[in-house]
mmCIF file of C-alpha atoms in Angstrom:
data_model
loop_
_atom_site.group_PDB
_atom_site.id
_atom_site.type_symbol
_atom_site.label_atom_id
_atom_site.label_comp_id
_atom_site.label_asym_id
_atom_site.label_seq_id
_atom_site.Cartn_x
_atom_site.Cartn_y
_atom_site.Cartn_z
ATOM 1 C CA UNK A 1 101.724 80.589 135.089
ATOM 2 C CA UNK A 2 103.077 83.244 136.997
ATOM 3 C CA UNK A 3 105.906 84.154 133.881
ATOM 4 C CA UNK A 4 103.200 83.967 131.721
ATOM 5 C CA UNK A 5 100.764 86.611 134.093
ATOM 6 C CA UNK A 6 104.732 88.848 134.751
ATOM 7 C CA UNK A 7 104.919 88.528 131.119
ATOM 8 C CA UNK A 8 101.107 90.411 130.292
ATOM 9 C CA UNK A 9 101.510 92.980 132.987
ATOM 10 C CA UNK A 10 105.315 94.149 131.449
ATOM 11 C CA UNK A 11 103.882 94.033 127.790
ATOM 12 C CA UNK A 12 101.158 96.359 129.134
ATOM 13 C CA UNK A 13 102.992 98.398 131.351
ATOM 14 C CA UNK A 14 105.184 99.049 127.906
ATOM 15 C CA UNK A 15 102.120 99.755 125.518
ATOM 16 C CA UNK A 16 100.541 102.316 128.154
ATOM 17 C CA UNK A 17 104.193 103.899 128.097
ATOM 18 C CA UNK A 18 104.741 104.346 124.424
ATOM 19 C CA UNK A 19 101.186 105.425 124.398
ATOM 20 C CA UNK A 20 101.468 108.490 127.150
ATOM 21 C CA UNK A 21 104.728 109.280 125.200
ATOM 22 C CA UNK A 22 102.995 111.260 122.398
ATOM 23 C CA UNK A 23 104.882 114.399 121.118
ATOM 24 C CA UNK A 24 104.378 117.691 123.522
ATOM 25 C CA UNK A 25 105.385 120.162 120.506
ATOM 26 C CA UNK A 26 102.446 122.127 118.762
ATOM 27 C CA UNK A 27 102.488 123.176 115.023
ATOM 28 C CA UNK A 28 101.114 127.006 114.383
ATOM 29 C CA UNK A 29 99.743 128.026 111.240
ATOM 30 C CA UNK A 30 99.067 131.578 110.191
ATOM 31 C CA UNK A 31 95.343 132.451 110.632
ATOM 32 C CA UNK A 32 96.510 135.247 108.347
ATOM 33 C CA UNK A 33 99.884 136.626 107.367
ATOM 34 C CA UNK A 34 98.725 140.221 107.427
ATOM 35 C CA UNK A 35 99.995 141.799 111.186
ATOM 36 C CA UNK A 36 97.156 144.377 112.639
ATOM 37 C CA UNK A 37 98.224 147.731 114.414
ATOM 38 C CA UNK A 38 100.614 150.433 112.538
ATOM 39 C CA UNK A 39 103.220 148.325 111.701
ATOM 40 C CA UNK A 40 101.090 146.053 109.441
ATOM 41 C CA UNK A 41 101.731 148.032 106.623
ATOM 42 C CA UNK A 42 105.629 147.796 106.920
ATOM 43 C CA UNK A 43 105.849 143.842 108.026
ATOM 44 C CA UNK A 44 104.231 140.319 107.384
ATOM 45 C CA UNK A 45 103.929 137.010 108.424
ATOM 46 C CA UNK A 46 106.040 134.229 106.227
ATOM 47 C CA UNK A 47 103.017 131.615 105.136
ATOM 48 C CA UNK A 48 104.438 128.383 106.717
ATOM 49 C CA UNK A 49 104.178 126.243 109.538
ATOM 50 C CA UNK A 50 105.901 127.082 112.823
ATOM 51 C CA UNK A 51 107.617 124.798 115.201
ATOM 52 C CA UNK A 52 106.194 125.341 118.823
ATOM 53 C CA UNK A 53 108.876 122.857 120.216
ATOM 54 C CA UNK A 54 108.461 121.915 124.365
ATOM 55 C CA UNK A 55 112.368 121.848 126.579
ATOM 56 C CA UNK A 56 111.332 119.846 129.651
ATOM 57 C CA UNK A 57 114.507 121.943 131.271
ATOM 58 C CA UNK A 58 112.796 125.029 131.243
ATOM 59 C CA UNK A 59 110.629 124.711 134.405
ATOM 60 C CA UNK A 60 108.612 127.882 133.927
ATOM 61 C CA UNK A 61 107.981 128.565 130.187
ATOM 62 C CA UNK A 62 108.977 125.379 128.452
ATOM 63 C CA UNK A 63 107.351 126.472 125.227
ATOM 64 C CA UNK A 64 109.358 128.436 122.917
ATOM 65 C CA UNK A 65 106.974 130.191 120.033
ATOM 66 C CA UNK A 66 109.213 131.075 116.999
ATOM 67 C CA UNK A 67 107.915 133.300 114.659
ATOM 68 C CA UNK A 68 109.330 134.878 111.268
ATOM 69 C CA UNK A 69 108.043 137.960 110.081
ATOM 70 C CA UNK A 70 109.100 139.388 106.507
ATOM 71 C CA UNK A 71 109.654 143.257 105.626
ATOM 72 C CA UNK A 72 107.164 144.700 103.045
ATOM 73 C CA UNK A 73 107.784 147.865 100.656
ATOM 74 C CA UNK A 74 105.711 149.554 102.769
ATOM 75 C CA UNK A 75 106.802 152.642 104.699
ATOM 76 C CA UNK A 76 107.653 152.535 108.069
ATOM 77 C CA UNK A 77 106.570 154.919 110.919
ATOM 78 C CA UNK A 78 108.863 157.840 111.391
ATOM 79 C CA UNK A 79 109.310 156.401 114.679
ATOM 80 C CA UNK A 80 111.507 154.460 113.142
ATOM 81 C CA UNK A 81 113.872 156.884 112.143
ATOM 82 C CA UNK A 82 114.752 157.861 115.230
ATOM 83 C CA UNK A 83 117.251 156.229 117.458
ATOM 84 C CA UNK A 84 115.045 157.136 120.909
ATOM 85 C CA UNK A 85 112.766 154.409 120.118
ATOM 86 C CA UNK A 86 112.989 151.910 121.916
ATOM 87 C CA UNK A 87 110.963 147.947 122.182
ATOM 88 C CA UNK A 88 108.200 148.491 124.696
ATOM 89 C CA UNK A 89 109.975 147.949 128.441
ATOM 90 C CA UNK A 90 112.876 150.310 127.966
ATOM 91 C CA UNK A 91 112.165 153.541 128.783
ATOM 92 C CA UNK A 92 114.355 156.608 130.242
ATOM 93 C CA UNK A 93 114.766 159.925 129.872
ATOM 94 C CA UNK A 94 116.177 159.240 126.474
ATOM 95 C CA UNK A 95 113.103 157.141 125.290
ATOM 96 C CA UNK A 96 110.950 158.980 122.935
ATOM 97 C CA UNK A 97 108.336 156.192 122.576
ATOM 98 C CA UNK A 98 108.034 152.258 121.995
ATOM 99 C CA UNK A 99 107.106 149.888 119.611
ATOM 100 C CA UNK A 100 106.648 145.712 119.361
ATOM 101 C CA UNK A 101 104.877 142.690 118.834
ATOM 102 C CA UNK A 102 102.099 140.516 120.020
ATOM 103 C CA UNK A 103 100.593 137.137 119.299
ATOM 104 C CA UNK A 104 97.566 135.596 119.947
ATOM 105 C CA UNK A 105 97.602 132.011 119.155
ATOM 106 C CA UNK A 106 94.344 129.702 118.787
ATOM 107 C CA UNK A 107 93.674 126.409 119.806
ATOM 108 C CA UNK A 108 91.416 123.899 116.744
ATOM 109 C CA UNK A 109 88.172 124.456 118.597
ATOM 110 C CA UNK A 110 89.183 128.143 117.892
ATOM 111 C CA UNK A 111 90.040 129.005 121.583
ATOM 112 C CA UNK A 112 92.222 131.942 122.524
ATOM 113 C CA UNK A 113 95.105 129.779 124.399
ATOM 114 C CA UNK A 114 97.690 132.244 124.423
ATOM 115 C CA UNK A 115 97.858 135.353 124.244
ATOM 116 C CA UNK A 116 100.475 138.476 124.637
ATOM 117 C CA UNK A 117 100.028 142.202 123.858
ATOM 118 C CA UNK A 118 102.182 144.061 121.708
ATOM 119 C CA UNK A 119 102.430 146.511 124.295
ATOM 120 C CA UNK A 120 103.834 143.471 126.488
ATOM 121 C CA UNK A 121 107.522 143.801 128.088
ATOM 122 C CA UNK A 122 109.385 141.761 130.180
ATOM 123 C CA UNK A 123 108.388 138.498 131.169
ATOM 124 C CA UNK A 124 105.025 138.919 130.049
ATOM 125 C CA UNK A 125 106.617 140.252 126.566
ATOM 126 C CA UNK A 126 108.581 138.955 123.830
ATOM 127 C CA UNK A 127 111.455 136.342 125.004
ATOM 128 C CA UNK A 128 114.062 139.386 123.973
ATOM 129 C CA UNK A 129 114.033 143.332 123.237
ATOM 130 C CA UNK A 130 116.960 141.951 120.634
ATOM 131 C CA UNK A 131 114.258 140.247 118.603
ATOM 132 C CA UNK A 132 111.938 143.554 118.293
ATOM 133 C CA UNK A 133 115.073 145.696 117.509
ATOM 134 C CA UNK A 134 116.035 143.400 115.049
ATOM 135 C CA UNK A 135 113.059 144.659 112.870
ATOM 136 C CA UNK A 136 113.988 147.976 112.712
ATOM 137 C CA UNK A 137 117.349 147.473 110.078
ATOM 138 C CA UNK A 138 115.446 144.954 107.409
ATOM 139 C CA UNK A 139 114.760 146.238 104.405
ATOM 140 C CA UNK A 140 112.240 144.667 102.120
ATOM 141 C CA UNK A 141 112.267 140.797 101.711
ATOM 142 C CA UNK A 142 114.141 140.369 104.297
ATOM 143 C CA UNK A 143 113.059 138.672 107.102
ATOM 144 C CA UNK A 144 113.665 137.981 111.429
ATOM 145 C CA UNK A 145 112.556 136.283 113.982
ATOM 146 C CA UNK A 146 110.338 137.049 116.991
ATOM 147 C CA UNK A 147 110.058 134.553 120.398
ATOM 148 C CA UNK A 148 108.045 134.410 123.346
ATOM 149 C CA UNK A 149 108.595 131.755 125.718
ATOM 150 C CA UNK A 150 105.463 129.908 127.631
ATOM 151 C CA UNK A 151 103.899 127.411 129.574
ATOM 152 C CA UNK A 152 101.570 126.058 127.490
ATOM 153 C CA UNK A 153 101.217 122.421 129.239
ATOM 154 C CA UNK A 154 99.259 124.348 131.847
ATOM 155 C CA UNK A 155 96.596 125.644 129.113
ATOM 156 C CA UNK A 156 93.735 123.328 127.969
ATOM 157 C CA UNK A 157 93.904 123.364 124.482
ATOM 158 C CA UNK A 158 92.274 121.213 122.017
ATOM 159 C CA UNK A 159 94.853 118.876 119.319
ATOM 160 C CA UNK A 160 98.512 119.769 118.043
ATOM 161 C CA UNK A 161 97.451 121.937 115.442
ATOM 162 C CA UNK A 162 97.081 125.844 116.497
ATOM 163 C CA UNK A 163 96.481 128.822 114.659
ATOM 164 C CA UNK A 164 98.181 132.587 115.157
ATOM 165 C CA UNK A 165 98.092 135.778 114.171
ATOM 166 C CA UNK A 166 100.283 138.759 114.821
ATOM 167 C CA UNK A 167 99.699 142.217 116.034
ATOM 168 C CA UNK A 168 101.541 145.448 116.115
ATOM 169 C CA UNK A 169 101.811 148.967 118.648
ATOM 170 C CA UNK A 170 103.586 151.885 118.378
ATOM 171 C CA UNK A 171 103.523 154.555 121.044
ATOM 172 C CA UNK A 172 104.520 158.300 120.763
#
């Protein structure tokens, strides 16, 4: 009897384990590939699905939010021309003005669950000032990446399946 009663609580104890062991990634979907702000004209968002994968060994921002944005014939600000400007964050007596990124990403009951300004720098901003210069050399079809890192296990946000869209800012 009491191998038998052992034998229940273990198969149990397994089942409510495998159950509490769903997957902590997200998938993000365009809500649109167009980008709003100045640079919309001059960059999109590639139409697919987005990994939003979870690294328990990042403490504070386990999320990593990888985005790919594609370079459009349109022409870019003159801004862009010039070597003095800089991702917003670096500034200087050298810095003309700043440019960059921002995402606001949607949860399926259409909640705002994230959400960073393009006017966003350092730890509040994208994960790297190399990933917003990086846009600056593409010319059209090509395409880079963009990151921000989060902790998006502390949000309350509503199934797997989120929904993004990207903004733009430049400042002169």
């Amino acid at each position: 009897m009491k191998k038998n009663f052992l034998l229940i609580v273990c198969a149990v104890a397994l089942v409510l384990g495998f159950s509490s062991c769903g997957s902590k990634d997200y998938v993000l979907k365009p809500s649109t590939t167009q980008i709003s702000g100045p640079l919309g004209n001059c960059y999109k968002v590639v139409d697919k699905e987005f990994k939003c994968k979870y690294d328990e060994k990042n403490l504070f921002s386990p999320y990593m939010i990888t985005i790919e944005l594609e370079r459009i014939e349109g022409e870019l600000p003159s801004a862009f021309f010039d070597t003095n400007y800089e991702p917003f964050g670096n500034s200087g007596s050298g810095v003309y003005g700043n440019y960059g990124f921002g995402i606001e990403i949607r949860d399926e009951d259409d909640n705002v669950v994230y959400n960073c300004a393009a006017t966003a720098d350092g730890l509040s901003g994208p994960y790297s000032n190399d990933d917003v210069m990086a846009f600056r050399s593409l010319n059209p079809g090509e395409t880079s990446i963009i990151r921000w890192s989060e902790d998006l296990s502390k949000k309350e946000i509503k199934g797997n399946n989120l929904t993004f869209k990207i903004t733009s800012a430049v400042d002169r």
